[in-house]
PDB file of C-alpha atoms in Angstrom:
ATOM      1  CA  MET M   1      59.548  26.243 -33.946  1.00 38.00           C
ATOM      2  CA  LEU M   2      61.344  25.707 -30.677  1.00 43.00           C
ATOM      3  CA  GLU M   3      60.223  29.228 -29.590  1.00 44.00           C
ATOM      4  CA  ILE M   4      56.789  28.634 -30.326  1.00 44.00           C
ATOM      5  CA  PHE M   5      57.012  25.206 -28.431  1.00 47.00           C
ATOM      6  CA  SER M   6      58.448  26.728 -25.548  1.00 52.00           C
ATOM      7  CA  SER M   7      56.071  29.764 -25.669  1.00 59.00           C
ATOM      8  CA  MET M   8      53.479  27.177 -24.868  1.00 85.00           C
ATOM      9  CA  SER M   9      54.847  25.042 -22.617  1.00 94.00           C
ATOM     10  CA  ARG M  10      52.529  24.336 -19.486  1.00 98.00           C
ATOM     11  CA  ILE M  11      55.228  22.112 -16.779  1.00 98.00           C
ATOM     12  CA  VAL M  12      53.971  20.575 -13.733  1.00 98.00           C
ATOM     13  CA  ILE M  13      56.426  19.082 -11.093  1.00 98.00           C
ATOM     14  CA  LEU M  14      55.413  17.512  -8.285  1.00 98.00           C
ATOM     15  CA  GLY M  15      56.887  15.836  -5.203  1.00 98.00           C
ATOM     16  CA  ASN M  16      57.452  16.027  -1.597  1.00 97.00           C
ATOM     17  CA  ALA M  17      58.983  18.459   0.173  1.00 93.00           C
ATOM     18  CA  GLY M  18      62.497  19.474   0.134  1.00 91.00           C
ATOM     19  CA  GLY M  19      63.335  17.047  -3.424  1.00 94.00           C
ATOM     20  CA  GLY M  20      64.497  19.773  -5.347  1.00 94.00           C
ATOM     21  CA  LYS M  21      61.314  21.183  -7.235  1.00 96.00           C
ATOM     22  CA  SER M  22      61.847  24.841  -7.147  1.00 93.00           C
ATOM     23  CA  THR M  23      65.376  24.445  -7.814  1.00 93.00           C
ATOM     24  CA  LEU M  24      64.319  22.401 -11.275  1.00 97.00           C
ATOM     25  CA  ALA M  25      61.264  24.817 -12.097  1.00 97.00           C
ATOM     26  CA  ARG M  26      63.775  27.537 -12.072  1.00 94.00           C
ATOM     27  CA  LYS M  27      65.790  25.937 -14.505  1.00 96.00           C
ATOM     28  CA  LEU M  28      63.574  24.810 -16.765  1.00 96.00           C
ATOM     29  CA  GLY M  29      61.984  28.360 -16.812  1.00 96.00           C
ATOM     30  CA  GLU M  30      65.292  30.342 -17.299  1.00 95.00           C
ATOM     31  CA  LYS M  31      66.140  27.396 -20.035  1.00 95.00           C
ATOM     32  CA  ARG M  32      62.327  27.731 -22.127  1.00 94.00           C
ATOM     33  CA  GLY M  33      61.723  30.964 -21.325  1.00 94.00           C
ATOM     34  CA  LEU M  34      58.801  30.012 -19.348  1.00 96.00           C
ATOM     35  CA  ARG M  35      57.079  31.675 -16.122  1.00 96.00           C
ATOM     36  CA  HIS M  36      58.260  30.423 -13.034  1.00 96.00           C
ATOM     37  CA  VAL M  37      55.771  29.760 -10.199  1.00 96.00           C
ATOM     38  CA  GLU M  38      56.031  28.219  -7.184  1.00 95.00           C
ATOM     39  CA  ILE M  39      52.640  27.069  -5.578  1.00 95.00           C
ATOM     40  CA  ASP M  40      54.439  27.701  -1.944  1.00 91.00           C
ATOM     41  CA  ARG M  41      53.773  31.671  -2.713  1.00 90.00           C
ATOM     42  CA  LEU M  42      50.128  30.950  -3.810  1.00 92.00           C
ATOM     43  CA  LEU M  43      49.763  28.421  -0.586  1.00 92.00           C
ATOM     44  CA  TRP M  44      51.787  30.692   2.390  1.00 87.00           C
ATOM     45  CA  GLN M  45      51.763  33.758   3.533  1.00 87.00           C
ATOM     46  CA  GLU M  46      55.047  35.435   6.000  1.00 83.00           C
ATOM     47  CA  GLY M  47      55.038  33.965   9.348  1.00 82.00           C
ATOM     48  CA  TRP M  48      53.794  30.011   7.346  1.00 82.00           C
ATOM     49  CA  LEU M  49      50.094  31.010   7.589  1.00 86.00           C
ATOM     50  CA  LEU M  50      48.360  29.294   5.096  1.00 90.00           C
ATOM     51  CA  THR M  51      46.068  31.510   2.444  1.00 94.00           C
ATOM     52  CA  PRO M  52      42.765  31.539   2.924  1.00 95.00           C
ATOM     53  CA  PRO M  53      41.369  28.695   0.516  1.00 95.00           C
ATOM     54  CA  ASP M  54      39.249  30.773  -1.669  1.00 96.00           C
ATOM     55  CA  VAL M  55      42.186  32.914  -2.494  1.00 95.00           C
ATOM     56  CA  TYR M  56      44.438  30.216  -3.359  1.00 95.00           C
ATOM     57  CA  ALA M  57      41.602  28.619  -5.610  1.00 96.00           C
ATOM     58  CA  LEU M  58      41.413  32.037  -7.591  1.00 96.00           C
ATOM     59  CA  LYS M  59      45.156  32.973  -7.831  1.00 96.00           C
ATOM     60  CA  HIS M  60      45.616  29.207  -8.674  1.00 97.00           C
ATOM     61  CA  GLU M  61      42.607  29.342 -11.340  1.00 97.00           C
ATOM     62  CA  GLN M  62      44.615  32.486 -13.331  1.00 97.00           C
ATOM     63  CA  ILE M  63      47.677  31.300 -13.255  1.00 96.00           C
ATOM     64  CA  ILE M  64      46.775  27.902 -14.798  1.00 97.00           C
ATOM     65  CA  SER M  65      44.173  29.180 -17.612  1.00 97.00           C
ATOM     66  CA  GLU M  66      47.844  31.448 -18.482  1.00 96.00           C
ATOM     67  CA  ASP M  67      49.280  29.720 -22.181  1.00 96.00           C
ATOM     68  CA  ALA M  68      52.725  29.163 -20.764  1.00 96.00           C
ATOM     69  CA  TRP M  69      54.222  28.448 -17.318  1.00 98.00           C
ATOM     70  CA  VAL M  70      56.353  25.961 -15.456  1.00 98.00           C
ATOM     71  CA  ILE M  71      54.608  25.368 -11.674  1.00 98.00           C
ATOM     72  CA  ASP M  72      56.292  23.817  -8.654  1.00 97.00           C
ATOM     73  CA  GLY M  73      55.036  22.302  -5.630  1.00 96.00           C
ATOM     74  CA  LEU M  74      51.602  20.585  -3.965  1.00 96.00           C
ATOM     75  CA  GLY M  75      49.415  23.567  -2.778  1.00 94.00           C
ATOM     76  CA  SER M  76      45.487  21.755  -1.806  1.00 94.00           C
ATOM     77  CA  LEU M  77      44.856  18.845  -3.251  1.00 94.00           C
ATOM     78  CA  ASP M  78      42.052  19.496  -4.897  1.00 95.00           C
ATOM     79  CA  SER M  79      44.308  22.181  -7.237  1.00 97.00           C
ATOM     80  CA  ILE M  80      46.550  19.274  -8.526  1.00 98.00           C
ATOM     81  CA  PRO M  81      44.096  17.454 -10.918  1.00 98.00           C
ATOM     82  CA  ALA M  82      42.914  21.032 -12.838  1.00 97.00           C
ATOM     83  CA  ARG M  83      46.823  21.612 -12.848  1.00 98.00           C
ATOM     84  CA  LEU M  84      47.377  18.302 -14.767  1.00 98.00           C
ATOM     85  CA  ALA M  85      44.869  19.005 -16.959  1.00 97.00           C
ATOM     86  CA  ARG M  86      46.381  22.408 -18.589  1.00 97.00           C
ATOM     87  CA  ALA M  87      49.530  20.735 -18.416  1.00 98.00           C
ATOM     88  CA  THR M  88      51.835  19.628 -21.269  1.00 97.00           C
ATOM     89  CA  GLU M  89      54.480  18.443 -19.615  1.00 97.00           C
ATOM     90  CA  ILE M  90      54.336  16.901 -16.034  1.00 98.00           C
ATOM     91  CA  ILE M  91      57.383  15.781 -14.065  1.00 98.00           C
ATOM     92  CA  LEU M  92      57.290  13.932 -10.528  1.00 98.00           C
ATOM     93  CA  ILE M  93      59.803  13.669  -8.261  1.00 98.00           C
ATOM     94  CA  ASP M  94      59.251  10.633  -6.396  1.00 98.00           C
ATOM     95  CA  MET M  95      62.384   9.734  -4.099  1.00 98.00           C
ATOM     96  CA  PRO M  96      62.321   7.672  -0.822  1.00 97.00           C
ATOM     97  CA  LEU M  97      61.053   8.871   1.830  1.00 97.00           C
ATOM     98  CA  TRP M  98      64.919   9.398   3.682  1.00 96.00           C
ATOM     99  CA  MET M  99      66.093  11.075   0.872  1.00 96.00           C
ATOM    100  CA  HIS M 100      63.108  13.900   1.193  1.00 96.00           C
ATOM    101  CA  PHE M 101      64.250  14.095   5.284  1.00 96.00           C
ATOM    102  CA  TRP M 102      67.904  14.175   4.437  1.00 96.00           C
ATOM    103  CA  LEU M 103      67.588  16.654   2.066  1.00 94.00           C
ATOM    104  CA  ALA M 104      65.391  18.941   4.206  1.00 93.00           C
ATOM    105  CA  ALA M 105      67.653  18.755   6.848  1.00 93.00           C
ATOM    106  CA  GLU M 106      70.196  20.190   4.375  1.00 91.00           C
ATOM    107  CA  ARG M 107      68.553  22.699   3.923  1.00 87.00           C
ATOM    108  CA  GLN M 108      67.597  23.599   7.508  1.00 90.00           C
ATOM    109  CA  MET M 109      70.863  23.892   8.162  1.00 89.00           C
ATOM    110  CA  ALA M 110      71.938  26.011   4.985  1.00 86.00           C
ATOM    111  CA  TRP M 111      68.806  27.961   6.480  1.00 84.00           C
ATOM    112  CA  MET M 112      70.368  28.649   9.218  1.00 82.00           C
ATOM    113  CA  SER M 113      73.492  29.264   8.602  1.00 84.00           C
ATOM    114  CA  GLY M 114      72.370  31.975   5.917  1.00 77.00           C
ATOM    115  CA  LYS M 115      73.836  29.975   2.839  1.00 75.00           C
ATOM    116  CA  PHE M 116      70.385  29.960   1.277  1.00 67.00           C
ATOM    117  CA  GLU M 117      69.676  31.334  -1.540  1.00 72.00           C
ATOM    118  CA  HIS M 118      66.193  30.612  -2.392  1.00 70.00           C
ATOM    119  CA  ALA M 119      63.547  30.302   0.450  1.00 69.00           C
ATOM    120  CA  PRO M 120      60.547  28.526  -0.183  1.00 72.00           C
ATOM    121  CA  GLY M 121      57.593  30.966  -1.354  1.00 69.00           C
ATOM    122  CA  GLY M 122      59.193  33.421  -0.801  1.00 68.00           C
ATOM    123  CA  ILE M 123      59.095  33.293   2.750  1.00 68.00           C
ATOM    124  CA  SER M 124      62.019  34.561   5.076  1.00 71.00           C
ATOM    125  CA  ALA M 125      61.082  32.873   8.224  1.00 78.00           C
ATOM    126  CA  MET M 126      62.702  29.368   8.485  1.00 83.00           C
ATOM    127  CA  PRO M 127      59.928  26.758   8.782  1.00 85.00           C
ATOM    128  CA  PRO M 128      59.946  25.057  12.098  1.00 87.00           C
ATOM    129  CA  THR M 129      61.721  21.346  11.371  1.00 90.00           C
ATOM    130  CA  ARG M 130      58.943  19.568  13.182  1.00 93.00           C
ATOM    131  CA  GLU M 131      56.419  20.861  11.213  1.00 91.00           C
ATOM    132  CA  LEU M 132      58.603  20.908   8.103  1.00 92.00           C
ATOM    133  CA  PHE M 133      59.311  17.126   9.212  1.00 96.00           C
ATOM    134  CA  ARG M 134      55.712  16.189   9.474  1.00 96.00           C
ATOM    135  CA  THR M 135      54.672  17.720   6.401  1.00 94.00           C
ATOM    136  CA  ILE M 136      56.970  15.507   4.431  1.00 97.00           C
ATOM    137  CA  TRP M 137      55.743  12.378   6.297  1.00 98.00           C
ATOM    138  CA  ASP M 138      52.177  12.619   5.834  1.00 97.00           C
ATOM    139  CA  VAL M 139      53.048  13.629   1.988  1.00 97.00           C
ATOM    140  CA  ASP M 140      54.819  10.290   1.611  1.00 98.00           C
ATOM    141  CA  GLN M 141      51.990   8.232   3.423  1.00 97.00           C
ATOM    142  CA  GLY M 142      48.841  10.321   2.340  1.00 97.00           C
ATOM    143  CA  TRP M 143      49.843  12.175  -0.878  1.00 97.00           C
ATOM    144  CA  MET M 144      52.358  10.325  -2.916  1.00 98.00           C
ATOM    145  CA  PRO M 145      49.808   7.118  -3.932  1.00 98.00           C
ATOM    146  CA  THR M 146      47.155   9.961  -4.904  1.00 97.00           C
ATOM    147  CA  LEU M 147      49.904  11.545  -6.945  1.00 98.00           C
ATOM    148  CA  ARG M 148      51.465   8.527  -8.835  1.00 98.00           C
ATOM    149  CA  GLU M 149      47.623   7.880  -9.556  1.00 98.00           C
ATOM    150  CA  LEU M 150      46.985  11.087 -11.477  1.00 98.00           C
ATOM    151  CA  CYS M 151      50.345  11.416 -12.553  1.00 98.00           C
ATOM    152  CA  THR M 152      49.746   7.572 -14.486  1.00 97.00           C
ATOM    153  CA  GLU M 153      46.470   9.015 -15.718  1.00 97.00           C
ATOM    154  CA  ALA M 154      47.444  12.242 -17.347  1.00 98.00           C
ATOM    155  CA  LYS M 155      50.418   9.458 -19.034  1.00 98.00           C
ATOM    156  CA  VAL M 156      47.440   6.813 -20.453  1.00 97.00           C
ATOM    157  CA  GLN M 157      46.063  10.501 -21.902  1.00 96.00           C
ATOM    158  CA  GLY M 158      49.202  11.204 -23.454  1.00 96.00           C
ATOM    159  CA  LYS M 159      50.848  13.831 -21.390  1.00 97.00           C
ATOM    160  CA  PRO M 160      54.360  13.366 -21.108  1.00 97.00           C
ATOM    161  CA  LEU M 161      55.955  12.139 -17.989  1.00 98.00           C
ATOM    162  CA  VAL M 162      58.798  12.313 -16.388  1.00 98.00           C
ATOM    163  CA  GLN M 163      59.284  10.278 -12.668  1.00 98.00           C
ATOM    164  CA  LEU M 164      62.607  10.851 -11.482  1.00 98.00           C
ATOM    165  CA  ARG M 165      63.698   8.709  -8.580  1.00 98.00           C
ATOM    166  CA  SER M 166      66.988   9.874  -7.208  1.00 97.00           C
ATOM    167  CA  VAL M 167      69.031  12.618  -6.806  1.00 96.00           C
ATOM    168  CA  GLU M 168      71.274  11.325  -8.997  1.00 97.00           C
ATOM    169  CA  GLU M 169      68.388  11.129 -11.757  1.00 97.00           C
ATOM    170  CA  LEU M 170      67.389  14.372 -10.638  1.00 97.00           C
ATOM    171  CA  ASN M 171      70.548  16.254 -11.079  1.00 95.00           C
ATOM    172  CA  ALA M 172      71.099  13.968 -14.476  1.00 96.00           C
ATOM    173  CA  PHE M 173      67.583  15.688 -15.838  1.00 96.00           C
ATOM    174  CA  GLY M 174      68.407  19.070 -14.254  1.00 94.00           C
ATOM    175  CA  ASN M 175      72.029  18.987 -16.046  1.00 93.00           C
ATOM    176  CA  ALA M 176      70.396  17.730 -19.704  1.00 93.00           C
ATOM    177  CA  ILE M 177      67.469  20.402 -19.916  1.00 87.00           C
TER     178      ILE M 177
END
């Protein structure tokens, strides 16, 4: 029965940059035998160039129409409601802004020293730190209130929602899978 349940799982992991979405998604994908899709791989091309919106939308629609997956990342804001509608489980990493800055800075340092194993979106070049931090700020101020509302609406509609508000909660959840 667990195999059938796992093969039909569609898990969405949302949250700001540097918060551990992809690491958690990889663990969940491995544990449950689900395809792991990083939205950054759809959104970005080598050199941190945005994928054309129509190409992104088509790839996103193809992926979410599948029966089983774990998808991490934001992508375009207008694509998130469709992703949540198809999800069977939602995980919102909702840590304080300063924590995302801290974790992103650690990631940038690890990348610079060659000790970073999984590059976001599989892109070889490290993202410019100033742009990364600006994005973290913009997501926190502009997107997170909307993401919280969308997740709350999905929960009201009966979808399981896990909200992780600290690194300790994230680690405990990741270790419990």
